[in-house]
Amino acid sequence: MSLAFCGNENNSAAYNVEKGVLNNGCFVDALNVVPHVFLLFITFPILFIGWGSQSSKVHIHHSTWLHFPGHNLRWILTFILLFVLVCEIAEGIVSDGVSESRHLHLYMPAGMAFLAAITSVVYYHNIETSNFPKLLIALLFYWTLAFITKTIKFVKFCDNGVGFSQLRFCLTGLLVILYGMLLAVEINVIRVRRYVFFKTPKEVKPPEDLQDLGVRFLQPFVNLLSKGTYWWMNTFIKTAHKKPIDLKAIGKLPIAMRALTNYLRLNEAFEAQKNKRSPYPQGSKSIWCALCWAFGRPLVLSSTFRILADLLGFAGPLCISGIVHHVGKGNNTIRPQIKILGVFFISSQEFLANAYVLAVLLFFALLLQRTILQASYYVAIETGINLRGAIQTKIYNKIMQLSTSNMSMGEMTAGQICNLVAIDTNQLMWFFFLCPNLWAMPVQIIVGVLLLYYLLGISALIGAVVIIVLAPVQYFVATKLSQAQRSTLEYSNERLKKTNEMLRGIKLLKLYAWEHIFHSSVEETRQKEMTSLKAFALYTSISMQCEMFSLFASFKTVIIVSFVVRSTVKALVSVQKLSEFLSSEEIGEEHDKCSEPRCADNHSKYQVVVSNNVQLYTVWITNGFFTWTPEGSATLSNIDIRIPQGQLTMIVGQVGCGKSSLLLATLGEMQKTSGNVFWNSSIPDSETGEDVRYGGNSCFSRKRGSVAYASQKPWLLNATVEENIIFESSFNKQRYKAVIDACSLQPDIDILPHGDQTQIGERGINLSGGQRQRISVARALYQQTNVVFLDDPFSALDIHLSDHLMQEGILKMLREDKRTIILVTHKLQYLPHADWIITMKDGTIQREGTLKDIQKSESELFEHWKTLMNRQDQELEKETIIERKPVLERKNLRRTRYSREALLKDDEEDEEEITESDDDDNLSSVLHQRAKMPWRACGKYLSSAGILLLPLLVLSQLLKHTVMVAIDYWLAKWTSDVISAKSDVEQKNCSACQEFNHSRYSRVFSILCCLGIILCLVTSIAVEWTGLKVAKKLHYCLLNKIILAPMRFFETTPLGSILNRFSADCNTIDQHIPATLECLSRSTLLCVSALAVISYVTPMFLIALLPLAIICYFIQKYFRVASRDLQQLDDSTQLPLLCHFSETVEGLTTIRAFRYESRFRQKLLEYTDSNNIASLFLTAANRWLEVRMEYIGACVVLIAAVTSITKSLYNQLSSGLVGLGLTYALMVSNYLNWMVRNLADMEIQLGAVKRINGLLKTEAENYEGLLSPSQIPQNWPARGEIQIQNLSVRYDSNLKPVLKHVSAHISPGQKIGICGRTGSGKSSFSLAFFRMVDTFEGRIIIDGIDIAKLPLQTLRSRLSIILQDPILFSGTIRFNLDPEKKCTDSMLWEALEIAQLKHVVKALPGGLDAIVTEGGENFSQGQRQLFCLARAFVRKTSIFIMDEATASIDMATENILQKVVMTAFADRTVVTIAHRVHTILNADLVIVMKRGVILEYDKPEVLLEQEDSVFASFVQADK
């Protein structure tokens, strides 16, 4: 057929101009081409040649500065314009299809307009981003011309009687409106920016975010197309494939998304709620109102998007229905009757009667629907992330004001607060993400039912009834699921608590041979957890059955309902928890309640005293009564003390008399029931520079300066040693060096793998007790504050370190600087240095004054001190022999508890070297590793399931999907047969024809459905069963391996790392991998079956499938790498955030004492923003993938539709099969999405299997012995004789020996004292008895048996040891003393009496069954040490080893203990490793060690007589 612009029929009216040229339709169409040609000619040179030089004077990092007014409106109008133009082209083609010749003017102008519209938006975008507004004048001309020419065409249509019934008329009218609106937008740009027709153009500046080179998250700044398709992520995802993503790569958050911005918004909402409802300002209702007020607007937007997408979603089924209908009729379009201006016009009904038109409309509807749906998801998730950041900041600010009693009295544990941050804020985030479903689902259900009713009639209501019946079942299953999940979580927490305690006390468990007790305890809890998991699996299977029923009832909405209901319930619970937390008591609340008159009275009473002595005292407490809980009895009563300014005050007293409480009361951490605390702040504080005087307010004011505080239990940050000492202050090298020297930290720093830049693990786990304490004290010394509080800083230090710290640190650095020092100590030998002494007893002040005052007035007390100090009252400095410890000694120690960290760092450095090296092979191999799937871990996981389950799993999945396809195929066949039978009836036109028989079809359909339901159940049970079996097996193997691992493993592996295997990794294997595996296999098989069905229906589709498959492969390849990196980044940025929370909770008193709240808040904001930016990038990456997969899916639908329509027209393909193919095509994008997402998830989750597998390779200790139980006497060792022959010991085969050729003989019943400097090998000596270290030479013989031949369990259970660090487990006192349940109550009471604890335990509710909290936190450090002594006494073994066991005990208690040990253990062999040398003066033999060898070995009297004896010098120094 010939082509001509106006057509070339003989009677063509195309060239007829009798009625005027404008009444010729073809001429008007030609006129319409002019503006488009003009635009293309003008803009193409500018677009391709470039701008030459840019006029923008503002240099910004990103080309995303969108600053012209009406920007988004322009993009929306352009998109609508493009769609209308496509319709115009289609209308032209369809209406021209009935003509004898082709009329190009019907669709060619629309084609040109389409090109011009695309060009206009590209041109506009380039002008806007390069800030060259004057060039927009071209667009102004274009819109004007296009508007005029279209208006002429529209007017001519009206003149010639073309009306609304003709589609072309409607399209032309729409185009006039669109061009007019675009012209208005262009004029508005000129009006606002004044770039033309005005003398002075308006200057604009880019937003702060775009000027910041660090902001790389561009979603809020890019244009609408890039926003909708996440085009800006392309470069990011490509870069991720070249090098791993780190925090530097993702940059900073835009200001509007930062935690601080969102917190201020939320706080504003809270304040507004407070003003509204004063009685309950923090209740759940007000929290919900505040959240909606602060974050409601974007949620409304997300919900609007969601409803729009859902409504557009119905276009798919409607279009398919139309296509099937028209294909059934042979796609015969009705020949249009109306011919005006020489061409045919068609109505919209005639237009939509074309199957190809419906296919194209379906394609566009899918594109738009999927884009809007992803936008809805993105907005909801972004809002959720912003909300999470705001709530986390809100919680943190609350923590900073929490009352200390909340923490210490166990009302609120660090774990609960961390749960609030880690779990509850995430629950709220997920609720906000699922929130749009709440409004969208009712709309979806109602429209769906109406549509089905319209299509199917009354039978549609049966489906609706099934849904209504299933809804309560689903709800019931959902509640049961959440109950099962809750109980699983409870058991999981209990198991982790037990595992944590087991790992923290692993050294004790091994030394006491108690591993089996704790192993069985953990296993018992694991069994309960597994039972709960089985219930969870069962309900999951049932819920999947409900989903199957729902699918047969042709609805999927029910599935989402259960998710939303569950999420809503969880969110309600989380808000309730949050409400309780936010309304918990704050510090200083009680002081605000203090009434004015009382304050005034108190003030007048003490006015004179305070003002007279204002320069003399720093703190003055009058008649103070302090308590931890408001309703509890006073912990401190009748406190009247004065702390002299610029002097050293010492607080002394027995264990548990309230010394630490007094410091905390002074800092305002305790609840004050009565009395006053005055702070003399007349000296400006060096930190804040404030000058705070009393003025008229003598009520306790927290307006004190910063106080350098070192708590009794050292609190360290998860940072470097240097950062811990400097503690947020400015670095002063000279001062830093002086502090390091005063605390004798240099030798310790030298043996750390990276010196003072070594990262200290959680709670300083990779440091010894003494090192932790000295770093904590060093922090207090380094600060430039006027007041320094030191709480028992010497408890974990030996005598030399203590002396050095006292002389160089406290006396030289602090007292000479005239700083006020309060020192709590048990070391009474330092009392002569004190300017002021406060003695405490049972929570009251026994006496205060100088040492001379006490000598005069309390001579008895003074004498008691003298005997305790073992010395005459003379100056300490004269006697002290201060020796610098040679650095070599420490280096010899080198127990490489750091070796692992060093190795890790080396690995990291190696990795960096690999990545940075120029060797491309190395780099490519690293990147290749990142792009590979961890198939080995997958194999390990599946092989753990066993030989039977695996085939069942694969077979059931394959069968299930085969049956699902068969069901759909049978339905399609049934439909086709019904349609063909109907058409036969119509053709034959016989009323007597036999009616169609449905019974055969319905029977087969019912059988297939039943089979499908059974296979679904089998599949879900197989998956869950496999998951449970693997989880059980892996946890059991892991626990066995860990508990039997040598001690060396625990010293070189951070506790957090092992705990993570038991918590996060086990949780992944328990709950996530089975679900992901099921999802992955389901989505893959669905995708394969969908493509197979389409290919079966239209084999031509396979040709188009190849390029799509290649595109798909590359998208998933790039996405998986980026997704994994971002997921890991999301997890790794969450860890420091949670650590910061737990650190803050643990060090709250220290942070508040230092007045460092604002600095810590700033750190929190940084951590929160880092976590949020990673989450946002992960969300954007997911949307990037989904949009692309949805577009590929839309292409699959278009190709499938066009090929099946063509095939059905020529090859008589049945309409039922066309419908089947298209229905499957419609779902492909969903399956593709889930397949790639699950593949990425699976890859990350298999990392857990990989890590656990790594730990399973740990070598266990050799528990077997050469001697059988029958060869070992029942009561061995009966006498307690020890022979050590040429013993050499090391911690690992690749380390230097810590004991070298040591020989000694200890007779039965002897009391041996071992002393020496830190690192001389004392503790290693004690560990050698238990085979905890590698004995590579020599042997130890106890009562005639070489201990190397004994089974480990037997050896360790027959000896007793007390360690330096006191370890208590949560449970009862009885369990702590005797977990094996071998002793009677009388034996336990006897042990407690020996340990001076009987009166303490008797006073507790429950006596022996009184509860011990985790880590023994409800007892003081000294009391914990005494419990550990009692535990060893209970064992009644003939050999008893005390490893620096009295470090935390005051001298009086220690003296009593020494006497008791000598009498109670008169017939036992006691080996004491001494911290304080005077404790071993009564020993039968003394061994002095140095660098792993025995230096001196004799009776103490003999050694003391020798002048050059090292032991004698120790004793002299200890006086």
XYZ file of C-alpha atoms in Angstrom, residues 673-981:
309
model
C 15.573 12.488 101.604
C 16.764 15.388 103.758
C 19.734 17.661 104.418
C 21.745 19.855 102.077
C 24.718 19.509 99.793
C 26.642 22.688 98.985
C 29.197 22.901 96.206
C 31.661 25.744 96.333
C 31.768 26.719 92.693
C 33.315 30.122 93.285
C 36.399 28.995 91.421
C 35.537 29.016 87.711
C 35.596 25.478 86.368
C 38.394 24.852 83.937
C 36.076 22.984 81.560
C 33.043 25.258 81.439
C 34.522 28.497 82.761
C 31.316 29.059 84.751
C 31.327 30.971 87.987
C 28.462 29.509 89.959
C 27.895 30.873 93.491
C 25.252 30.027 96.021
C 23.152 33.151 95.703
C 19.855 32.736 97.448
C 19.327 29.105 96.614
C 20.718 26.684 99.171
C 18.510 23.874 97.995
C 20.825 21.284 96.419
C 21.747 22.615 93.025
C 23.324 20.508 90.292
C 25.228 23.583 89.203
C 28.563 22.090 90.034
C 31.597 22.038 87.813
C 33.094 19.025 86.118
C 34.436 16.354 88.498
C 37.091 13.881 87.346
C 35.730 10.597 88.676
C 37.307 7.133 88.577
C 34.701 4.591 89.674
C 35.483 1.464 91.682
C 34.518 -0.766 88.773
C 36.594 0.698 85.932
C 34.485 1.976 83.055
C 36.171 2.057 79.669
C 35.016 3.167 76.249
C 35.144 0.915 73.219
C 37.941 3.080 71.811
C 41.744 3.299 71.786
C 43.792 3.506 74.986
C 44.692 7.112 74.148
C 41.037 8.098 73.592
C 40.106 6.498 76.913
C 42.698 8.554 78.782
C 42.135 11.867 76.982
C 38.361 11.296 77.191
C 37.142 13.945 74.746
C 39.632 16.601 76.009
C 42.274 18.280 73.888
C 45.560 16.397 73.527
C 48.542 17.715 75.497
C 51.576 15.525 74.800
C 53.557 16.542 77.890
C 50.647 15.996 80.266
C 49.721 12.732 78.565
C 53.268 11.389 79.027
C 53.288 12.443 82.691
C 49.956 10.669 83.315
C 51.130 7.503 81.537
C 54.247 7.510 83.720
C 52.324 8.178 86.961
C 50.041 5.213 86.248
C 52.971 2.987 85.110
C 51.138 2.337 81.831
C 54.121 2.573 79.470
C 55.207 -1.093 79.848
C 51.585 -2.187 79.254
C 51.285 0.067 76.198
C 54.537 -1.373 74.829
C 53.134 -4.911 74.746
C 49.871 -3.886 73.111
C 49.843 -4.704 69.383
C 49.356 -1.065 68.350
C 50.622 0.735 71.429
C 48.214 3.329 72.777
C 46.283 3.192 69.498
C 45.062 -0.353 70.313
C 41.288 -0.643 70.444
C 40.069 -1.732 73.869
C 37.288 -4.283 73.440
C 33.865 -4.206 75.081
C 34.241 -3.376 78.792
C 38.021 -3.531 78.350
C 37.788 -7.277 77.820
C 41.278 -7.552 76.355
C 42.946 -5.934 79.382
C 43.734 -7.263 82.849
C 41.921 -5.871 85.899
C 44.914 -3.787 86.922
C 45.349 -2.323 83.457
C 41.676 -1.378 83.295
C 41.875 0.295 86.685
C 44.996 2.277 85.826
C 43.533 3.531 82.534
C 40.434 4.633 84.447
C 42.603 6.493 86.995
C 44.767 7.944 84.189
C 41.621 9.483 82.707
C 40.843 11.232 86.011
C 44.454 12.463 86.321
C 44.553 13.797 82.759
C 41.464 16.011 83.137
C 42.019 19.634 84.192
C 39.164 19.709 86.691
C 39.397 21.269 90.157
C 37.868 18.252 91.891
C 38.991 14.614 91.519
C 37.094 11.631 93.002
C 39.014 8.324 93.094
C 37.030 5.300 94.252
C 39.406 2.565 95.467
C 41.966 3.023 92.679
C 44.485 0.588 94.211
C 42.275 -2.510 94.542
C 43.605 -4.336 91.467
C 47.200 -3.047 91.698
C 50.219 -4.654 93.326
C 52.226 -2.756 95.964
C 54.766 -1.237 93.565
C 52.157 0.076 91.165
C 50.099 1.425 94.093
C 53.064 3.265 95.584
C 54.076 4.723 92.261
C 50.519 5.895 91.544
C 50.238 7.438 95.033
C 53.544 9.278 94.815
C 53.678 10.374 91.170
C 49.976 10.647 90.423
C 47.964 11.633 93.466
C 50.578 13.507 95.506
C 52.676 15.032 92.727
C 50.235 15.683 89.870
C 47.080 16.436 91.844
C 47.935 17.701 95.309
C 50.798 19.910 94.180
C 48.359 21.464 91.664
C 46.139 22.379 94.649
C 43.300 20.251 93.340
C 40.663 18.837 95.667
C 41.027 15.036 95.851
C 38.678 12.571 97.519
C 40.245 9.129 97.717
C 38.361 6.013 98.862
C 40.863 3.296 99.818
C 41.578 0.196 101.878
C 45.345 0.874 101.840
C 45.740 2.377 105.299
C 49.508 2.884 104.889
C 48.719 6.005 102.838
C 46.775 7.694 105.666
C 49.741 9.857 106.774
C 49.480 11.652 103.401
C 45.873 12.650 103.977
C 45.061 16.263 104.877
C 41.615 15.138 105.977
C 40.275 11.682 106.863
C 36.650 10.518 106.910
C 35.990 7.183 108.627
C 32.759 5.392 107.810
C 30.840 2.597 109.492
C 27.465 1.120 108.513
C 26.414 4.055 106.336
C 27.269 6.801 108.840
C 30.300 8.973 109.484
C 32.247 7.467 112.396
C 34.784 10.260 112.553
C 36.312 13.009 110.405
C 39.453 15.103 110.901
C 43.211 14.985 110.400
C 45.263 11.929 111.409
C 46.455 13.798 114.530
C 42.846 14.647 115.490
C 41.935 10.963 115.260
C 45.084 9.959 117.176
C 44.051 12.254 120.027
C 40.305 11.605 120.127
C 40.049 8.009 118.858
C 43.248 6.427 120.138
C 41.704 2.920 119.934
C 40.864 3.320 116.274
C 44.332 4.735 115.623
C 46.019 1.754 117.338
C 43.824 -0.610 115.328
C 45.019 1.112 112.137
C 48.634 0.876 113.256
C 48.462 -2.864 113.744
C 46.752 -3.241 110.396
C 49.399 -1.180 108.689
C 52.080 -3.388 110.264
C 54.286 -0.403 110.868
C 55.149 2.565 113.149
C 53.734 5.998 112.435
C 56.420 7.516 110.276
C 56.573 9.110 106.861
C 56.047 6.614 104.064
C 58.412 8.167 101.566
C 61.491 7.416 103.720
C 60.818 3.696 103.589
C 59.445 3.175 100.124
C 61.794 1.668 97.645
C 60.461 2.621 94.288
C 61.909 0.550 91.527
C 61.030 1.055 87.919
C 59.924 -2.181 86.466
C 62.094 -3.175 83.544
C 60.037 -3.140 80.412
C 61.423 -6.544 79.515
C 59.530 -8.207 82.363
C 56.220 -7.120 80.907
C 57.325 -8.058 77.447
C 58.139 -11.503 78.743
C 54.618 -11.735 80.092
C 53.212 -11.333 76.583
C 50.360 -13.732 77.084
C 49.329 -12.548 73.636
C 45.817 -12.116 74.750
C 46.288 -9.567 71.997
C 47.638 -11.946 69.402
C 44.210 -12.385 67.856
C 43.652 -8.693 67.632
C 47.101 -8.278 66.133
C 46.353 -11.004 63.600
C 43.036 -9.399 62.752
C 44.651 -6.037 62.204
C 47.347 -7.668 60.083
C 44.670 -9.342 58.003
C 42.935 -6.007 57.544
C 46.203 -4.406 56.515
C 46.902 -7.275 54.141
C 43.468 -6.806 52.634
C 44.102 -3.121 52.228
C 47.440 -3.864 50.593
C 45.758 -6.309 48.239
C 43.050 -3.810 47.380
C 45.430 -0.948 46.947
C 48.174 -2.844 45.130
C 48.627 -2.184 41.447
C 48.450 -5.874 40.713
C 45.170 -6.177 38.825
C 45.088 -9.942 39.281
C 44.871 -9.590 43.055
C 42.156 -6.953 42.837
C 40.134 -8.925 40.323
C 40.378 -12.075 42.475
C 39.121 -10.149 45.527
C 36.227 -8.706 43.497
C 35.549 -12.146 42.034
C 35.264 -13.536 45.573
C 32.748 -10.776 46.417
C 30.629 -11.581 43.373
C 30.557 -15.347 44.087
C 27.821 -17.124 46.014
C 28.994 -19.001 49.151
C 28.065 -22.419 47.736
C 30.258 -24.280 50.247
C 28.351 -22.840 53.222
C 25.098 -23.700 51.423
C 26.323 -27.284 50.976
C 27.293 -27.472 54.654
C 23.844 -26.213 55.668
C 21.930 -28.661 53.472
C 24.197 -31.621 54.323
C 23.491 -31.026 58.030
C 19.831 -31.828 57.270
C 20.650 -35.475 56.591
C 20.218 -37.838 53.692
C 16.428 -38.307 53.964
C 15.197 -34.739 54.258
C 17.053 -33.288 51.294
C 15.371 -35.373 48.517
C 11.998 -34.874 50.244
C 12.573 -31.122 50.205
C 13.479 -30.982 46.496
C 10.775 -33.425 45.344
C 7.945 -31.795 47.301
C 8.855 -28.343 45.893
C 8.957 -29.605 42.293
C 5.686 -31.538 42.637
C 3.931 -28.612 44.319
C 4.765 -26.209 41.495
C 3.905 -28.767 38.829
C 0.448 -29.164 40.404
C 0.023 -25.375 40.661
C 0.744 -24.999 36.923
C -1.581 -27.949 36.180
C -4.426 -26.257 38.088
C -4.008 -23.047 36.076
C -3.683 -24.962 32.789
C -6.845 -26.956 33.532
C -8.772 -23.746 34.294
C -7.578 -22.265 30.975
C -8.630 -25.408 29.079
C -12.010 -25.420 30.842
C -12.577 -21.745 29.909
C -11.553 -22.300 26.265
C -13.804 -25.325 25.910
C -16.770 -23.410 27.367
C -16.171 -20.477 24.954
C -15.805 -22.775 21.898
C -18.955 -24.723 22.914
